[in-house]
Short mmCIF file of C-alpha atoms and ligand atoms in Angstrom, two decimals:
data_model
loop_
_atom_site.label_atom_id
_atom_site.label_comp_id
_atom_site.label_asym_id
_atom_site.label_seq_id
_atom_site.Cartn_x
_atom_site.Cartn_y
_atom_site.Cartn_z
CA UNK A 11 -128.40 133.36 132.40
CA UNK A 12 -128.97 129.90 133.81
CA UNK A 13 -127.25 126.78 132.55
CA UNK A 14 -130.45 124.92 131.62
CA UNK A 15 -133.68 125.90 129.83
CA UNK A 16 -136.56 124.16 128.14
CA UNK A 17 -135.96 126.10 124.92
CA UNK A 18 -132.95 128.06 123.65
CA UNK A 19 -133.73 130.34 120.68
CA UNK A 20 -130.72 131.59 118.70
CA UNK A 21 -131.34 134.89 116.89
CA UNK A 22 -133.87 137.62 117.77
CA UNK A 23 -135.33 138.46 114.35
CA UNK A 24 -139.08 138.05 113.71
CA UNK A 25 -138.73 134.24 113.60
CA UNK A 26 -136.86 133.89 116.89
CA UNK A 27 -138.91 136.41 118.84
CA UNK A 28 -142.24 134.86 117.85
CA UNK A 29 -140.93 131.37 118.65
CA UNK A 30 -139.70 132.55 122.06
CA UNK A 31 -142.96 134.38 122.78
CA UNK A 32 -145.09 131.40 121.76
CA UNK A 33 -143.07 128.91 123.81
CA UNK A 34 -143.01 131.21 126.86
CA UNK A 35 -146.77 131.76 126.64
CA UNK A 36 -147.17 128.00 126.88
CA UNK A 37 -145.29 128.11 130.17
CA UNK A 38 -141.90 126.89 128.94
CA UNK A 39 -138.64 128.23 130.34
CA UNK A 40 -137.09 130.09 127.38
CA UNK A 41 -133.82 131.89 126.63
CA UNK A 42 -133.69 134.12 123.51
CA UNK A 43 -130.20 135.24 122.48
CA UNK A 44 -129.08 137.82 119.90
CA UNK A 45 -125.50 138.42 118.89
CA UNK A 46 -125.95 142.09 118.06
CA UNK A 47 -125.97 144.71 120.75
CA UNK A 48 -129.14 146.26 119.36
CA UNK A 49 -132.01 144.06 118.23
CA UNK A 50 -133.21 145.03 114.74
CA UNK A 51 -130.20 147.14 113.85
CA UNK A 52 -128.61 147.37 111.31
CA UNK A 53 -131.66 146.69 109.17
CA UNK A 54 -131.45 144.22 106.31
CA UNK A 55 -134.88 144.67 104.82
CA UNK A 56 -137.15 146.74 102.57
CA UNK A 57 -139.74 146.46 105.35
CA UNK A 58 -142.82 145.79 103.20
CA UNK A 59 -145.44 143.47 104.62
CA UNK A 60 -149.04 142.44 103.89
CA UNK A 61 -151.59 143.98 106.25
CA UNK A 62 -154.00 141.08 106.59
CA UNK A 63 -151.34 138.51 107.28
CA UNK A 64 -149.39 140.58 109.77
CA UNK A 65 -152.46 140.86 112.00
CA UNK A 66 -152.42 137.11 112.48
CA UNK A 67 -149.22 137.28 114.52
CA UNK A 68 -149.14 140.64 116.23
CA UNK A 69 -151.41 143.52 117.19
CA UNK A 70 -150.79 146.46 114.87
CA UNK A 71 -149.02 149.32 116.64
CA UNK A 72 -148.59 152.76 115.04
CA UNK A 73 -145.10 153.06 116.53
CA UNK A 74 -143.70 150.72 113.89
CA UNK A 75 -145.84 151.53 110.84
CA UNK A 76 -144.18 154.06 108.50
CA UNK A 77 -146.70 154.03 105.68
CA UNK A 78 -149.97 152.43 104.66
CA UNK A 79 -150.13 151.59 100.95
CA UNK A 80 -153.08 151.07 98.67
CA UNK A 81 -151.44 150.07 95.38
CA UNK A 82 -148.33 148.75 93.66
CA UNK A 83 -147.07 149.95 90.30
CA UNK A 84 -144.92 147.57 88.30
CA UNK A 85 -142.78 148.90 85.45
CA UNK A 86 -141.64 146.69 82.58
CA UNK A 87 -138.25 147.33 80.94
CA UNK A 88 -139.84 149.62 78.30
CA UNK A 89 -141.72 151.59 80.95
CA UNK A 90 -145.12 149.90 80.48
CA UNK A 91 -146.89 150.28 83.79
CA UNK A 92 -149.16 147.78 85.51
CA UNK A 93 -151.23 149.00 88.42
CA UNK A 94 -152.39 146.66 91.09
CA UNK A 95 -154.84 147.70 93.76
CA UNK A 96 -154.36 146.58 97.31
CA UNK A 97 -156.49 143.43 97.26
CA UNK A 98 -154.38 141.59 94.73
CA UNK A 99 -151.05 143.26 95.44
CA UNK A 100 -151.64 142.32 99.09
CA UNK A 101 -149.09 139.52 98.85
CA UNK A 102 -146.07 141.36 100.14
CA UNK A 103 -146.98 145.02 100.39
CA UNK A 104 -149.45 146.85 102.52
CA UNK A 105 -147.52 148.39 105.36
CA UNK A 106 -143.96 149.59 105.35
CA UNK A 107 -142.52 148.91 108.78
CA UNK A 108 -139.80 150.47 110.88
CA UNK A 109 -138.02 147.21 111.60
CA UNK A 110 -135.68 148.68 114.17
CA UNK A 111 -138.77 149.34 116.29
CA UNK A 112 -140.77 146.33 115.09
CA UNK A 113 -138.09 143.69 115.79
CA UNK A 114 -137.46 145.16 119.21
CA UNK A 115 -141.18 145.22 120.03
CA UNK A 116 -141.43 141.52 119.16
CA UNK A 117 -138.47 140.69 121.42
CA UNK A 118 -140.09 142.75 124.18
CA UNK A 119 -143.28 140.73 123.76
CA UNK A 120 -141.25 137.55 124.18
CA UNK A 121 -139.78 139.04 127.37
CA UNK A 122 -143.23 140.02 128.64
CA UNK A 123 -144.40 136.46 128.07
CA UNK A 124 -141.62 135.33 130.39
CA UNK A 125 -138.69 134.57 128.10
CA UNK A 126 -135.22 135.64 129.19
CA UNK A 127 -133.58 137.84 126.51
CA UNK A 128 -129.84 138.41 126.12
CA UNK A 129 -128.18 140.66 123.55
CA UNK A 130 -124.52 140.77 122.55
CA UNK A 131 -124.64 137.02 123.05
CA UNK A 132 -123.52 134.85 120.15
CA UNK A 133 -123.83 131.10 119.69
CA UNK A 134 -120.47 129.66 118.64
CA UNK A 135 -121.34 125.98 118.49
CA UNK A 136 -123.81 123.30 119.59
CA UNK A 137 -123.65 120.79 122.40
CA UNK A 138 -124.37 117.46 120.75
CA UNK A 139 -124.59 114.21 122.76
CA UNK A 140 -125.81 110.78 121.61
CA UNK A 141 -126.80 112.34 118.29
CA UNK A 142 -129.11 114.83 120.06
CA UNK A 143 -128.66 118.60 120.14
CA UNK A 144 -128.67 119.40 123.86
CA UNK A 145 -127.74 123.06 123.98
CA UNK A 146 -125.23 125.55 122.66
CA UNK A 147 -121.97 127.21 123.46
CA UNK A 148 -122.48 130.96 123.88
CA UNK A 149 -120.11 133.90 123.92
CA UNK A 150 -121.19 136.94 125.93
CA UNK A 151 -118.85 139.94 126.33
CA UNK A 152 -115.83 137.83 125.54
CA UNK A 153 -116.64 134.98 127.95
CA UNK A 154 -117.87 131.51 126.95
CA UNK A 155 -120.77 129.65 128.52
CA UNK A 156 -122.38 126.25 127.96
CA UNK A 157 -126.16 126.47 128.03
CA UNK A 158 -128.27 123.32 127.87
CA UNK A 159 -131.80 123.11 126.55
CA UNK A 160 -134.33 120.40 125.76
CA UNK A 161 -134.86 122.03 122.38
CA UNK A 162 -132.71 124.47 120.43
CA UNK A 163 -134.37 126.68 117.81
CA UNK A 164 -132.06 128.10 115.13
CA UNK A 165 -133.46 131.48 114.01
CA UNK A 166 -130.13 132.94 112.95
CA UNK A 167 -131.13 134.35 109.57
CA UNK A 168 -129.40 134.27 106.20
CA UNK A 169 -125.95 133.72 107.75
CA UNK A 170 -127.24 130.73 109.74
CA UNK A 171 -124.63 128.43 111.24
CA UNK A 172 -126.86 126.50 113.61
CA UNK A 173 -128.14 124.10 110.94
CA UNK A 174 -124.65 123.42 109.65
CA UNK A 175 -123.34 122.67 113.13
CA UNK A 176 -126.05 120.00 113.36
CA UNK A 177 -125.15 118.52 109.99
CA UNK A 178 -127.85 120.21 107.88
CA UNK A 179 -126.20 121.86 104.88
CA UNK A 180 -127.99 125.20 104.46
CA UNK A 181 -125.35 126.88 102.27
CA UNK A 182 -126.92 128.76 99.35
CA UNK A 183 -125.69 128.52 95.77
CA UNK A 184 -125.42 131.80 93.84
CA UNK A 185 -128.70 131.00 92.04
CA UNK A 186 -130.36 130.55 95.45
CA UNK A 187 -129.73 134.06 96.78
CA UNK A 188 -130.80 137.59 95.89
CA UNK A 189 -127.95 139.90 96.74
CA UNK A 190 -129.22 143.32 97.76
CA UNK A 191 -128.37 146.95 98.32
CA UNK A 192 -130.75 149.66 99.50
CA UNK A 193 -130.74 153.35 100.34
CA UNK A 194 -133.16 155.14 102.59
CA UNK A 195 -133.61 158.40 100.75
CA UNK A 196 -134.89 161.75 101.95
CA UNK A 197 -135.63 164.99 100.14
CA UNK A 198 -137.16 163.35 97.07
CA UNK A 199 -140.79 163.95 97.97
CA UNK A 200 -141.97 160.45 97.26
CA UNK A 201 -145.68 159.65 96.96
CA UNK A 202 -146.56 157.81 100.17
CA UNK A 203 -149.57 155.81 98.97
CA UNK A 204 -148.11 153.32 96.54
CA UNK A 205 -144.95 151.31 96.06
CA UNK A 206 -143.07 150.72 92.82
CA UNK A 207 -141.26 147.79 91.27
CA UNK A 208 -138.95 147.96 88.24
CA UNK A 209 -138.04 144.79 86.38
CA UNK A 210 -135.67 144.01 83.52
CA UNK A 211 -132.34 142.41 82.74
CA UNK A 212 -130.62 145.76 82.29
CA UNK A 213 -132.03 147.19 85.52
CA UNK A 214 -131.84 144.24 87.89
CA UNK A 215 -130.89 140.86 86.39
CA UNK A 216 -132.96 138.08 87.94
CA UNK A 217 -134.43 140.46 90.50
CA UNK A 218 -136.03 143.87 90.73
CA UNK A 219 -135.74 147.39 92.06
CA UNK A 220 -138.22 148.55 94.68
CA UNK A 221 -139.37 151.93 95.97
CA UNK A 222 -141.19 151.60 99.31
CA UNK A 223 -142.39 154.85 100.90
CA UNK A 224 -141.32 155.27 104.52
CA UNK A 225 -143.28 158.30 105.68
CA UNK A 226 -142.40 161.98 105.57
CA UNK A 227 -141.51 161.90 101.86
CA UNK A 228 -138.79 159.29 102.47
CA UNK A 229 -138.45 155.86 100.82
CA UNK A 230 -136.47 152.64 100.80
CA UNK A 231 -135.03 152.38 97.30
CA UNK A 232 -133.33 149.05 96.85
CA UNK A 233 -132.35 146.28 94.50
CA UNK A 234 -132.03 142.54 94.52
CA UNK A 235 -129.93 140.79 91.86
CA UNK A 236 -129.81 137.03 91.49
CA UNK A 237 -126.42 135.83 92.77
CA UNK A 238 -125.76 133.83 89.60
CA UNK A 239 -126.18 136.98 87.47
CA UNK A 240 -123.67 139.17 89.28
CA UNK A 241 -120.05 138.69 90.27
CA UNK A 242 -116.47 139.69 90.22
CA UNK A 243 -116.34 141.03 86.67
CA UNK A 244 -119.95 142.17 86.45
CA UNK A 245 -121.72 145.12 88.05
CA UNK A 246 -122.65 144.60 91.71
CA UNK A 247 -126.10 145.38 93.16
CA UNK A 248 -124.75 148.65 94.50
CA UNK A 249 -123.62 149.65 90.98
CA UNK A 250 -127.07 148.97 89.51
CA UNK A 251 -128.64 150.91 92.36
CA UNK A 252 -126.40 153.93 91.84
CA UNK A 253 -127.27 153.93 88.15
CA UNK A 254 -130.99 153.92 88.98
CA UNK A 255 -130.60 156.65 91.60
CA UNK A 256 -128.86 158.90 89.12
CA UNK A 257 -131.70 158.50 86.65
CA UNK A 258 -134.65 158.75 89.02
CA UNK A 259 -133.61 160.46 92.22
CA UNK A 260 -130.48 162.41 91.46
CA UNK A 261 -131.35 165.06 94.03
CA UNK A 262 -132.21 162.72 96.87
CA UNK A 263 -130.12 162.45 100.04
CA UNK A 264 -129.08 159.01 101.25
CA UNK A 265 -129.63 158.83 105.00
CA UNK A 266 -129.05 155.11 105.48
CA UNK A 267 -127.40 152.25 103.58
CA UNK A 268 -128.53 148.65 103.78
CA UNK A 269 -126.96 145.51 102.34
CA UNK A 270 -128.10 141.94 102.53
CA UNK A 271 -128.87 138.57 101.02
CA UNK A 272 -132.27 136.89 100.78
CA UNK A 273 -132.56 133.13 100.31
CA UNK A 274 -134.67 132.30 97.22
CA UNK A 275 -133.80 128.60 97.12
CA UNK A 276 -137.27 127.30 97.94
CA UNK A 277 -137.81 124.71 100.67
CA UNK A 278 -134.72 122.84 101.77
CA UNK A 279 -134.81 119.13 102.44
CA UNK A 280 -134.48 119.18 106.21
CA UNK A 281 -135.27 121.82 108.83
CA UNK A 282 -135.04 119.74 111.98
CA UNK A 283 -133.04 117.03 113.66
CA UNK A 284 -133.00 115.46 117.13
CA UNK A 285 -133.51 118.34 119.58
CA UNK A 286 -133.32 121.10 116.93
CA UNK A 287 -135.61 123.12 114.66
CA UNK A 288 -134.61 125.78 112.09
CA UNK A 289 -137.00 128.64 111.34
CA UNK A 290 -137.26 131.72 109.10
CA UNK A 291 -134.34 132.66 106.87
CA UNK A 292 -132.21 130.08 108.67
CA UNK A 293 -134.59 127.46 107.23
CA UNK A 294 -134.61 129.29 103.86
CA UNK A 295 -138.36 129.92 104.18
CA UNK A 296 -138.51 133.29 102.39
CA UNK A 297 -140.56 133.58 99.20
CA UNK A 298 -138.50 132.75 96.08
CA UNK A 299 -140.24 135.37 93.89
CA UNK A 300 -140.58 138.41 96.10
CA UNK A 301 -137.86 137.67 98.62
CA UNK A 302 -140.39 138.50 101.32
CA UNK A 303 -139.56 136.62 104.48
CA UNK A 304 -140.95 138.49 107.48
CA UNK A 305 -144.35 136.79 107.56
CA UNK A 306 -143.03 133.32 106.79
CA UNK A 307 -140.47 133.78 109.56
CA UNK A 308 -143.22 134.76 112.02
CA UNK A 309 -145.39 131.88 110.90
CA UNK A 310 -142.57 129.37 111.30
CA UNK A 311 -141.77 130.89 114.71
CA UNK A 312 -145.32 130.32 115.85
CA UNK A 313 -145.42 126.73 114.56
CA UNK A 314 -142.02 125.98 116.15
CA UNK A 315 -142.99 127.52 119.51
CA UNK A 316 -146.07 125.32 119.63
CA UNK A 317 -144.10 122.33 118.40
CA UNK A 318 -141.53 122.81 121.18
CA UNK A 319 -144.35 122.70 123.71
CA UNK A 320 -145.91 119.59 122.16
CA UNK A 321 -142.58 117.75 121.96
CA UNK A 322 -141.39 118.68 125.45
CA UNK A 323 -144.74 117.78 127.05
CA UNK A 324 -144.65 114.44 125.28
CA UNK A 325 -141.11 113.90 126.56
CA UNK A 326 -139.98 113.25 122.99
CA UNK A 327 -137.77 115.75 121.14
CA UNK A 328 -136.54 113.26 118.52
CA UNK A 329 -136.45 114.06 114.82
CA UNK A 330 -139.44 111.78 114.35
CA UNK A 331 -141.55 113.79 116.78
CA UNK A 332 -140.37 117.14 115.38
CA UNK A 333 -141.23 115.96 111.89
CA UNK A 334 -144.76 115.40 113.08
CA UNK A 335 -145.19 118.63 115.06
CA UNK A 336 -143.03 121.06 113.04
CA UNK A 337 -141.91 119.83 109.60
CA UNK A 338 -145.27 118.50 108.50
CA UNK A 339 -147.41 121.50 109.53
CA UNK A 340 -145.13 124.09 107.91
CA UNK A 341 -144.53 122.13 104.71
CA UNK A 342 -148.22 121.49 104.14
CA UNK A 343 -149.11 125.18 104.41
CA UNK A 344 -146.37 127.73 103.82
CA UNK A 345 -144.12 125.13 102.19
CA UNK A 346 -146.66 124.58 99.44
CA UNK A 347 -146.75 128.31 98.62
CA UNK A 348 -142.95 128.47 98.64
CA UNK A 349 -142.77 125.59 96.18
CA UNK A 350 -145.25 127.28 93.83
CA UNK A 351 -143.26 130.49 93.98
CA UNK A 352 -140.07 128.63 93.14
CA UNK A 353 -141.64 127.37 89.92
CA UNK A 354 -142.58 130.91 88.93
CA UNK A 355 -139.12 132.22 89.89
CA UNK A 356 -137.34 129.62 87.76
CA UNK A 357 -139.47 130.62 84.84
CA UNK A 358 -139.22 134.41 85.25
CA UNK A 359 -135.46 134.61 85.65
CA UNK A 360 -135.10 133.31 82.09
CA UNK A 361 -137.40 135.81 80.39
CA UNK A 362 -135.86 138.36 78.05
CA UNK A 363 -136.74 142.04 78.27
CA UNK A 364 -138.90 141.66 75.13
CA UNK A 365 -140.87 138.87 76.78
CA UNK A 366 -141.31 140.93 79.95
CA UNK A 367 -142.50 143.90 77.88
CA UNK A 368 -145.04 141.84 75.99
CA UNK A 369 -146.34 140.35 79.23
CA UNK A 370 -146.71 143.77 80.80
CA UNK A 371 -148.41 145.06 77.68
CA UNK A 372 -151.06 142.37 77.79
CA UNK A 373 -151.71 143.00 81.47
CA UNK A 374 -151.76 146.77 81.19
CA UNK A 375 -155.49 147.26 80.88
CA UNK A 376 -156.63 144.41 83.05
CA UNK A 377 -158.74 145.55 85.99
CA UNK A 378 -156.80 144.02 88.84
CA UNK A 379 -159.15 144.80 91.67
CA UNK A 380 -161.48 141.98 90.76
CA UNK A 381 -159.00 139.48 89.50
CA UNK A 382 -158.56 135.91 90.57
CA UNK A 383 -155.52 133.78 89.94
CA UNK A 384 -157.39 132.11 87.08
CA UNK A 385 -158.06 135.46 85.35
CA UNK A 386 -154.43 136.36 85.74
CA UNK A 387 -153.34 133.11 84.12
CA UNK A 388 -155.77 133.65 81.25
CA UNK A 389 -154.37 137.10 80.64
CA UNK A 390 -150.86 135.67 80.71
CA UNK A 391 -151.87 132.96 78.28
CA UNK A 392 -152.78 135.53 75.65
CA UNK A 393 -149.39 137.13 76.05
CA UNK A 394 -147.02 134.24 76.23
CA UNK A 395 -147.97 130.64 75.56
CA UNK A 396 -144.60 129.22 76.47
CA UNK A 397 -144.63 130.92 79.84
CA UNK A 398 -147.98 129.44 80.53
CA UNK A 399 -146.75 125.96 79.73
CA UNK A 400 -143.89 126.40 82.16
CA UNK A 401 -146.34 127.51 84.82
CA UNK A 402 -148.94 124.83 84.12
CA UNK A 403 -148.80 123.34 87.63
CA UNK A 404 -150.21 126.59 88.96
CA UNK A 405 -153.44 125.80 87.15
CA UNK A 406 -154.15 123.06 89.62
CA UNK A 407 -153.98 125.64 92.36
CA UNK A 408 -156.16 128.05 90.45
CA UNK A 409 -158.70 125.31 89.86
CA UNK A 410 -158.70 124.52 93.58
CA UNK A 411 -159.24 128.18 94.33
CA UNK A 412 -162.25 128.26 92.01
CA UNK A 413 -163.76 125.20 93.66
CA UNK A 414 -163.13 126.69 97.11
CA UNK A 415 -164.80 129.97 96.18
CA UNK A 416 -167.85 128.13 94.89
CA UNK A 417 -168.40 126.06 98.02
CA UNK B 4 -103.39 135.24 102.35
CA UNK B 5 -105.76 134.32 99.52
CA UNK B 6 -108.83 136.12 100.81
CA UNK B 7 -109.08 139.80 101.64
CA UNK B 8 -112.06 141.45 103.29
CA UNK B 9 -112.15 145.21 103.09
CA UNK B 10 -113.75 146.02 106.41
CA UNK B 11 -114.05 149.70 105.51
CA UNK B 12 -116.32 148.73 102.61
CA UNK B 13 -118.17 145.77 104.15
CA UNK B 14 -121.79 146.42 105.16
CA UNK B 15 -121.78 143.44 107.60
CA UNK B 16 -124.85 141.90 106.00
CA UNK B 17 -123.90 138.23 106.27
CA UNK B 18 -124.71 137.30 102.66
CA UNK B 19 -121.20 135.90 102.14
CA UNK B 20 -121.57 133.75 105.26
CA UNK B 21 -124.79 132.26 103.86
CA UNK B 22 -123.21 131.15 100.58
CA UNK B 23 -119.85 129.84 101.80
CA UNK B 24 -120.00 126.10 101.09
CA UNK B 25 -117.40 125.39 103.76
CA UNK B 26 -118.72 127.52 106.61
CA UNK B 27 -115.38 129.31 106.64
CA UNK B 28 -116.83 132.77 107.22
CA UNK B 29 -118.44 134.24 110.30
CA UNK B 30 -120.11 137.59 110.89
CA UNK B 31 -119.04 138.72 114.35
CA UNK B 32 -121.09 141.81 115.18
CA UNK B 33 -119.73 144.30 112.64
CA UNK B 34 -116.93 142.43 110.92
CA UNK B 35 -116.44 139.20 108.99
CA UNK B 36 -113.84 136.66 110.07
CA UNK B 37 -112.46 133.93 107.84
CA UNK B 38 -111.09 130.57 108.87
CA UNK B 39 -108.20 130.27 106.42
CA UNK B 40 -107.76 126.58 107.16
CA UNK B 41 -111.23 125.64 105.85
CA UNK B 42 -111.53 128.17 102.99
CA UNK B 43 -111.09 126.47 99.61
CA UNK B 44 -110.87 129.81 97.71
CA UNK B 45 -113.89 128.88 95.58
CA UNK B 46 -114.70 132.59 95.17
CA UNK B 47 -118.46 132.36 95.73
CA UNK B 48 -118.38 134.92 98.56
CA UNK B 49 -116.54 137.35 96.29
CA UNK B 50 -119.11 136.75 93.57
CA UNK B 51 -122.21 137.55 95.63
CA UNK B 52 -121.04 140.37 97.91
CA UNK B 53 -123.40 143.29 97.09
CA UNK B 54 -120.64 145.87 97.45
CA UNK B 55 -117.55 143.93 96.44
CA UNK B 56 -115.84 143.98 99.82
CA UNK B 57 -114.28 140.51 99.47
CA UNK B 58 -111.48 139.64 97.14
CA UNK B 59 -110.50 136.01 96.64
CA UNK B 60 -107.23 135.37 94.86
CA UNK B 61 -107.11 131.89 93.36
C1 LIG C 528 -132.45 144.05 101.30
C2 LIG C 528 -133.53 143.16 101.82
C3 LIG C 528 -134.86 143.51 101.64
C4 LIG C 528 -135.88 142.71 102.15
N1 LIG C 528 -137.17 143.14 102.02
C5 LIG C 528 -138.18 142.44 102.58
C6 LIG C 528 -139.51 142.93 102.54
O1 LIG C 528 -139.79 144.02 102.03
N2 LIG C 528 -140.49 142.18 103.09
C7 LIG C 528 -140.22 140.98 103.69
O2 LIG C 528 -141.16 140.32 104.18
N3 LIG C 528 -138.96 140.50 103.76
C8 LIG C 528 -137.92 141.20 103.23
N4 LIG C 528 -136.63 140.73 103.31
C9 LIG C 528 -136.39 139.45 103.98
C10 LIG C 528 -136.49 139.59 105.49
O3 LIG C 528 -135.66 140.62 105.94
C11 LIG C 528 -136.09 138.28 106.17
O4 LIG C 528 -136.75 137.22 105.54
C12 LIG C 528 -136.45 138.27 107.65
O5 LIG C 528 -135.73 139.23 108.36
C13 LIG C 528 -136.16 136.89 108.23
O6 LIG C 528 -136.38 136.89 109.60
P1 LIG C 528 -135.55 135.90 110.53
O7 LIG C 528 -136.06 136.15 111.91
O8 LIG C 528 -135.60 134.55 109.98
O9 LIG C 528 -134.04 136.37 110.39
P2 LIG C 528 -133.33 137.77 110.73
O10 LIG C 528 -134.30 138.87 110.77
O11 LIG C 528 -132.19 137.87 109.80
O12 LIG C 528 -132.78 137.55 112.20
C14 LIG C 528 -131.72 136.68 112.50
C15 LIG C 528 -131.03 137.18 113.74
O13 LIG C 528 -130.14 136.18 114.22
C16 LIG C 528 -128.98 136.81 114.71
N5 LIG C 528 -127.88 135.82 114.72
C17 LIG C 528 -127.25 135.27 113.66
N6 LIG C 528 -126.31 134.39 114.07
C18 LIG C 528 -126.35 134.38 115.42
C19 LIG C 528 -125.61 133.67 116.41
N7 LIG C 528 -124.65 132.79 116.09
N8 LIG C 528 -125.89 133.90 117.73
C20 LIG C 528 -126.87 134.80 118.07
N9 LIG C 528 -127.59 135.49 117.17
C21 LIG C 528 -127.34 135.28 115.85
C22 LIG C 528 -128.76 137.94 113.73
O14 LIG C 528 -127.92 138.94 114.27
C23 LIG C 528 -130.19 138.42 113.47
O15 LIG C 528 -130.57 139.44 114.35
C24 LIG C 528 -135.57 141.51 102.81
C25 LIG C 528 -134.24 141.13 102.98
C26 LIG C 528 -133.22 141.95 102.51
C27 LIG C 528 -131.80 141.54 102.71
S1 LIG C 529 -121.38 139.97 101.71
FE1 LIG C 529 -119.90 141.68 101.54
S2 LIG C 529 -120.88 143.36 102.64
FE2 LIG C 529 -121.96 141.51 103.26
S3 LIG C 529 -120.89 140.84 105.12
FE3 LIG C 529 -119.94 139.76 103.42
S4 LIG C 529 -118.20 141.06 102.84
FE4 LIG C 529 -119.53 142.32 104.11
S1 LIG C 530 -113.71 131.54 98.91
FE1 LIG C 530 -115.32 129.98 99.07
S2 LIG C 530 -114.67 128.70 100.82
FE2 LIG C 530 -113.47 130.60 100.93
S3 LIG C 530 -114.63 131.92 102.31
FE3 LIG C 530 -115.29 132.44 100.21
S4 LIG C 530 -117.07 131.14 99.85
FE4 LIG C 530 -116.01 130.28 101.63
#
């Protein structure tokens, strides 16, 4: 470890590793730190990811693919089943990863590109001078070090402190977080070609249960519950999950337990300041409906790595510059999708089980392989007029999609 | 002490750290530490813990 770098990246999840790799590929001097002793472990993820999008950031490697899916099945509270073929379900599912291997492979790629990587190294505070972030205080094996950098990138996940140290309040309200529990189960002989989602206020208030096959008959069976719908005197995610396990997989063996929180707040107001950018879960960039955050984290990492290069070469790492090279590009692309998802989330969390059933019923026989967003909205319209009114802004997007497809 | 973390139950996931409005919690490798001087015993961490490993006594 040196005492000065061009870029210091805090946190070696998908966001941090891609940022470090991108910046190092541009020739910058990069340090990537991770507080855990093993990158990627313990896992805090259901590990589902869209195939097409993943390929944009990394070459697919069989070592970290557990299963290759071709459909999702969604179950309404009364058991009504909706089947979605790959093309439309593509959003979040496609591959199920082995994140312990995946996260490590990404960090290794950053190292190969020239970044220095240090594990068991935790940031404990920032060095701030003249209103500029100029590095961080690190703790490695019980000793403290000051490390300076032209740009600091906070990729420290859901428990992010980096933003707060710089005066950006990233704390999540209970309604802004899905609180999760998951078991990796074996011995249940799970079909390996499709994933399942279960929705309903009795099953998973403000969230859902998922079953993601993980190869060899195993699966990640997990639940997310909206933080505002659980609590001290209510069942916890782990209680709902146990109930579901008893009903569906009473013979299965639990070979791993996972807990976690996913931000579903939608875009926050600020993700950079003088000398600092926040990316991935630290910037609350996960999708408010699905809770999927791997791809957004990688996307933000790539944008931030390039932004670091642009800002450092221009000799200007001020907030104004970072707004131009980081904030603007991510908000105009991924940020737009996150905002749309937030609208849908706010609407869905208030639906009763009857409303969910009637929606599912009207979608049951729709052929999803050939469906566009506009078709989906029309089908929804027949089922629930109020829902459609709440989602009216999405029509603008659908209309744009139609125009785009025509030209 | 007004806040108890059961470290035998905790899954060190960091969700509580993300919701604490005061930044009073910190996940250090496999355990959660609390800064008693900044905690305002609001109880949000207790509310969202997926396993119920935190108890806040108001
Ligand atoms: C139960 C669950 C299921 C999920 N399922 C999916 C899914 O199926 N698909 C999907 O796309 N997303 C899913 N997500 C979300 C996904 O896991 C995250 O969005 C993604 O990991 C975010 O990547 P990141 O790099 O921003 O943060 P992380 O992967 O959380 O990485 C942050 C890293 O920073 C480190 N760190 C934190 N503080 C410090 C510090 N002070 N110093 C040094 N290092 C530090 C942490 O140890 C961690 O390794 C799920 C989340 C949960 C909890
Ligand atoms: S939310 Fe609960 S399980 Fe997760 S780190 Fe905090 S106390 Fe532990
Ligand atoms: S009670 Fe409130 S202030 Fe105290 S640690 Fe929990 S969330 Fe933070």
